[in-house]
Short mmCIF file of C-alpha atoms in Angstrom, two decimals:
data_model
loop_
_atom_site.label_atom_id
_atom_site.label_comp_id
_atom_site.label_asym_id
_atom_site.label_seq_id
_atom_site.Cartn_x
_atom_site.Cartn_y
_atom_site.Cartn_z
CA MET A 1 0.00 0.01 -0.01
CA GLN A 2 2.88 2.29 0.77
CA ASP A 3 4.36 1.77 -2.67
CA ILE A 4 1.02 2.36 -4.37
CA TRP A 5 0.46 5.51 -2.36
CA GLY A 6 3.98 6.74 -3.03
CA GLY A 7 3.64 6.10 -6.77
CA PHE A 8 0.24 7.74 -7.11
CA ASP A 9 0.28 10.80 -9.40
CA PHE A 10 -1.46 13.42 -7.13
CA SER A 11 -0.59 16.20 -9.51
CA TYR A 12 -2.82 14.58 -12.25
CA LEU A 13 -5.64 14.04 -9.72
CA LEU A 14 -5.37 17.80 -8.70
CA SER A 15 -5.46 18.81 -12.36
CA VAL A 16 -8.59 16.75 -12.89
CA LEU A 17 -10.30 18.23 -9.86
CA LEU A 18 -9.30 21.86 -10.86
CA SER A 19 -10.62 21.08 -14.31
CA VAL A 20 -14.22 20.45 -13.23
CA VAL A 21 -15.39 24.03 -12.59
CA PRO A 22 -13.75 25.51 -15.82
CA SER A 23 -15.19 22.62 -17.86
CA LEU A 24 -18.69 23.41 -16.62
CA VAL A 25 -18.24 27.08 -17.33
CA CYS A 26 -16.89 26.33 -20.86
CA ILE A 27 -19.71 23.91 -21.68
CA THR A 28 -22.45 26.18 -20.32
CA LEU A 29 -21.35 29.30 -22.27
CA HIS A 30 -20.63 27.29 -25.42
CA GLU A 31 -24.22 26.00 -25.52
CA LEU A 32 -25.64 29.31 -24.36
CA GLY A 33 -23.86 30.91 -27.31
CA HIS A 34 -25.59 28.56 -29.74
CA GLY A 35 -29.00 29.16 -28.21
CA PHE A 36 -28.64 32.94 -27.97
CA VAL A 37 -27.52 33.39 -31.60
CA ALA A 38 -30.37 31.02 -32.75
CA TRP A 39 -32.94 33.08 -30.87
CA LYS A 40 -31.57 36.37 -32.24
CA LEU A 41 -31.83 34.88 -35.76
CA GLY A 42 -35.52 33.96 -35.25
CA ASP A 43 -35.49 30.45 -33.74
CA ASP A 44 -36.76 30.29 -30.12
CA THR A 45 -36.59 26.52 -29.90
CA ALA A 46 -33.64 26.61 -27.36
CA LYS A 47 -35.34 29.33 -25.37
CA CYS A 48 -38.62 27.37 -25.09
CA ALA A 49 -36.55 24.24 -24.10
CA GLY A 50 -35.03 26.18 -21.19
CA ARG A 51 -31.53 26.15 -22.70
CA LEU A 52 -30.99 29.92 -22.55
CA THR A 53 -29.70 29.46 -19.00
CA LEU A 54 -26.43 29.57 -17.00
CA ASN A 55 -27.47 26.38 -15.17
CA PRO A 56 -24.78 23.87 -16.29
CA LEU A 57 -27.08 20.91 -15.44
CA LYS A 58 -29.18 21.91 -18.50
CA HIS A 59 -26.24 21.60 -20.79
CA ILE A 60 -24.13 18.66 -19.52
CA ASP A 61 -23.50 15.52 -21.50
CA PHE A 62 -21.65 13.45 -18.84
CA THR A 63 -19.51 11.57 -21.33
CA GLY A 64 -18.48 14.81 -22.98
CA LEU A 65 -17.76 16.32 -19.58
CA LEU A 66 -15.62 13.38 -18.59
CA MET A 67 -13.67 13.78 -21.89
CA MET A 68 -13.10 17.49 -21.15
CA VAL A 69 -11.94 16.87 -17.58
CA CYS A 70 -9.61 14.02 -18.66
CA PHE A 71 -8.48 15.02 -22.16
CA HIS A 72 -9.38 18.77 -22.12
CA PHE A 73 -11.67 18.56 -25.19
CA GLY A 74 -15.18 17.19 -25.31
CA TRP A 75 -18.76 18.23 -25.96
CA ALA A 76 -22.12 19.14 -24.32
CA LYS A 77 -25.75 18.24 -24.84
CA PRO A 78 -26.66 19.86 -28.25
CA VAL A 79 -28.96 22.89 -28.12
CA PRO A 80 -32.12 22.14 -30.15
CA VAL A 81 -32.32 24.25 -33.28
CA ASN A 82 -35.13 24.45 -35.90
CA MET A 83 -33.32 25.90 -38.92
CA SER A 84 -36.62 26.32 -40.84
CA ARG A 85 -37.31 29.29 -38.59
CA PHE A 86 -34.32 31.21 -39.89
CA LYS A 87 -34.88 33.67 -42.78
CA ASN A 88 -31.90 32.11 -44.42
CA PRO A 89 -31.73 28.53 -43.10
CA LYS A 90 -28.23 27.70 -44.31
CA LYS A 91 -26.63 30.87 -43.17
CA GLY A 92 -28.56 30.87 -39.83
CA MET A 93 -27.49 27.28 -39.11
CA ALA A 94 -23.79 28.05 -39.86
CA LEU A 95 -23.83 31.17 -37.67
CA THR A 96 -25.57 29.34 -34.86
CA ALA A 97 -23.04 26.48 -35.09
CA LEU A 98 -20.08 28.90 -35.21
CA ALA A 99 -21.40 30.83 -32.13
CA GLY A 100 -20.24 28.02 -29.71
CA PRO A 101 -16.52 27.92 -30.82
CA VAL A 102 -16.39 31.71 -31.04
CA THR A 103 -17.77 31.96 -27.49
CA ASN A 104 -15.02 29.56 -26.33
CA VAL A 105 -12.30 31.70 -28.02
CA LEU A 106 -13.55 34.78 -26.27
CA LEU A 107 -13.84 32.98 -22.95
CA ALA A 108 -10.30 31.64 -23.30
CA ILE A 109 -8.99 35.17 -23.89
CA LEU A 110 -11.02 36.37 -20.87
CA PHE A 111 -9.47 33.70 -18.69
CA MET A 112 -5.95 34.72 -19.69
CA VAL A 113 -6.67 38.43 -19.25
CA LEU A 114 -7.87 37.64 -15.70
CA TYR A 115 -4.74 35.47 -15.16
CA GLY A 116 -2.44 38.43 -16.20
CA LEU A 117 -4.37 40.89 -13.99
CA LEU A 118 -4.38 38.63 -10.88
CA VAL A 119 -1.06 36.71 -11.09
CA HIS A 120 0.74 39.04 -8.71
CA PRO A 121 -1.88 39.23 -5.84
CA LEU A 122 -2.83 35.59 -6.13
CA SER A 123 0.63 34.01 -6.47
CA VAL A 124 1.51 34.80 -2.83
CA SER A 125 -0.76 32.15 -1.39
CA SER A 126 -1.41 28.48 -2.11
CA VAL A 127 -5.22 29.09 -2.60
CA GLY A 128 -4.39 31.94 -4.96
CA ARG A 129 -2.06 29.72 -7.01
CA TYR A 130 -4.86 27.08 -7.32
CA LEU A 131 -7.17 29.84 -8.56
CA LEU A 132 -4.52 30.86 -11.17
CA GLN A 133 -4.20 27.24 -12.21
CA MET A 134 -7.95 27.06 -12.69
CA LEU A 135 -7.84 30.18 -14.91
CA SER A 136 -5.06 28.77 -17.09
CA LEU A 137 -6.81 25.40 -17.24
CA GLY A 138 -10.03 27.18 -18.16
CA ALA A 139 -8.33 28.92 -21.03
CA TYR A 140 -6.90 25.66 -22.29
CA ILE A 141 -10.16 23.78 -21.92
CA SER A 142 -12.11 26.51 -23.56
CA ILE A 143 -9.93 26.83 -26.66
CA GLY A 144 -9.85 23.00 -26.72
CA LEU A 145 -13.63 22.83 -26.76
CA GLY A 146 -13.83 25.45 -29.56
CA ILE A 147 -11.21 23.79 -31.72
CA PHE A 148 -12.58 20.27 -31.17
CA ASN A 149 -16.11 21.32 -32.12
CA LEU A 150 -14.86 22.77 -35.41
CA ILE A 151 -14.06 19.25 -36.65
CA PRO A 152 -16.53 18.65 -39.53
CA VAL A 153 -17.77 15.32 -38.21
CA PRO A 154 -21.40 15.00 -37.15
CA PRO A 155 -22.71 15.93 -34.65
CA LEU A 156 -19.95 18.55 -33.97
CA ASP A 157 -20.40 22.18 -34.85
CA GLY A 158 -18.03 21.92 -37.83
CA SER A 159 -20.51 19.56 -39.60
CA LYS A 160 -23.24 22.19 -39.20
CA ILE A 161 -21.05 24.85 -40.67
CA LEU A 162 -20.54 22.68 -43.70
CA LEU A 163 -24.23 23.14 -44.41
CA SER A 164 -23.52 26.60 -45.76
CA VAL A 165 -21.11 25.26 -48.53
CA LEU A 166 -22.62 21.79 -49.29
CA SER A 167 -25.71 21.05 -51.40
CA ASP A 168 -28.77 19.88 -49.49
CA GLU A 169 -28.31 16.36 -50.88
CA ARG A 170 -24.67 16.09 -49.84
CA TYR A 171 -25.36 17.53 -46.43
CA ALA A 172 -28.33 15.07 -45.90
CA SER A 173 -25.99 12.20 -46.90
CA LEU A 174 -23.37 13.38 -44.37
CA MET A 175 -25.90 13.68 -41.52
CA ARG A 176 -27.08 10.01 -42.01
CA TYR A 177 -23.86 9.10 -40.16
CA GLU A 178 -24.46 11.41 -37.20
CA ARG A 179 -25.28 8.62 -34.84
CA TYR A 180 -21.91 7.00 -35.51
CA GLY A 181 -19.89 10.19 -35.51
CA MET A 182 -19.50 10.58 -31.68
CA LEU A 183 -18.52 6.93 -31.23
CA LEU A 184 -15.88 7.40 -34.00
CA LEU A 185 -14.58 10.49 -32.32
CA ILE A 186 -14.26 8.81 -28.90
CA VAL A 187 -12.30 5.90 -30.46
CA LEU A 188 -10.07 8.28 -32.46
CA VAL A 189 -9.35 10.42 -29.35
CA ALA A 190 -8.79 7.52 -26.95
CA THR A 191 -6.40 5.74 -29.31
CA GLY A 192 -4.49 8.92 -29.95
CA ILE A 193 -5.07 8.86 -33.67
CA LEU A 194 -6.97 12.14 -33.35
CA GLY A 195 -6.09 12.94 -29.76
CA ARG A 196 -2.32 13.59 -30.36
CA PRO A 197 -2.55 15.93 -33.40
CA LEU A 198 -5.60 17.66 -31.79
CA SER A 199 -3.60 18.21 -28.58
CA ALA A 200 -0.71 19.61 -30.64
CA VAL A 201 -2.98 22.12 -32.34
CA ILE A 202 -4.60 23.17 -29.00
CA SER A 203 -1.27 23.48 -27.30
CA GLY A 204 0.06 25.54 -30.20
CA VAL A 205 -2.87 28.00 -30.00
CA TYR A 206 -2.57 28.13 -26.20
CA ASN A 207 1.16 28.71 -26.12
CA GLY A 208 1.39 30.84 -29.28
CA PHE A 209 -1.57 33.13 -28.57
CA LEU A 210 -3.17 32.86 -25.16
CA VAL A 211 -0.02 32.72 -23.07
CA PRO A 212 1.35 35.96 -24.76
CA VAL A 213 -2.00 37.59 -23.99
CA ALA A 214 -1.56 36.83 -20.24
CA LEU A 215 2.10 37.87 -20.36
CA GLY A 216 1.17 41.15 -22.10
CA ILE A 217 -1.48 41.93 -19.47
CA GLU A 218 0.99 41.02 -16.66
CA LYS A 219 3.56 43.34 -18.13
CA LEU A 220 1.04 46.19 -18.22
CA VAL A 221 0.08 45.59 -14.61
CA ARG A 222 3.78 45.60 -13.60
CA HIS A 223 4.31 48.84 -15.55
CA PHE A 224 1.47 50.66 -13.84
CA TYR A 225 2.05 49.15 -10.36
CA TYR A 226 5.85 49.91 -10.21
CA ARG A 227 5.95 53.22 -12.06
#
């Protein structure tokens, strides 16, 4: 038991625990983004279904949440959309689908701006450092959720965006495989076939764009604090 206890990776367990709250925030705002844009474009299906809410329980798909906590990319329960209610159905569906990933990009930037603003006051305590870790994890998870959902495989958002460029016949043919799409994605992620390159892309965006945002804000705070 001592050997098992000594060899247990507590840092991974802590990372998983700290990922839960950011994952719920990212999932909730992602789906809220879909529902809000659909409502503004004329479809109140999501609103009538009670999905225009900040209550994460309305949006959680537990398999998708588990994937997000463990792999830092996943999915939520799809917001119901009736594209026939849009003035331009194809354009409306594409904009509604795009709203989720765009929301995640903006949320990731917000997380890193907050990190840059709060890194000095929070880094002096252990609780503060955990909060900073949650902010950085939140940014990584949010950008991961956004990028993952842009994959053009049903039922992810990328497949809905394809609607604006494909003919109705080709799109209908693609959506026949929607029921198998998520199972295929889980297998591809779990085996690393999709998981490794996807992680590389997410890490590249995180390190190449989001981290510089936090560093830039931190530098500004230092400048005004010490001048």
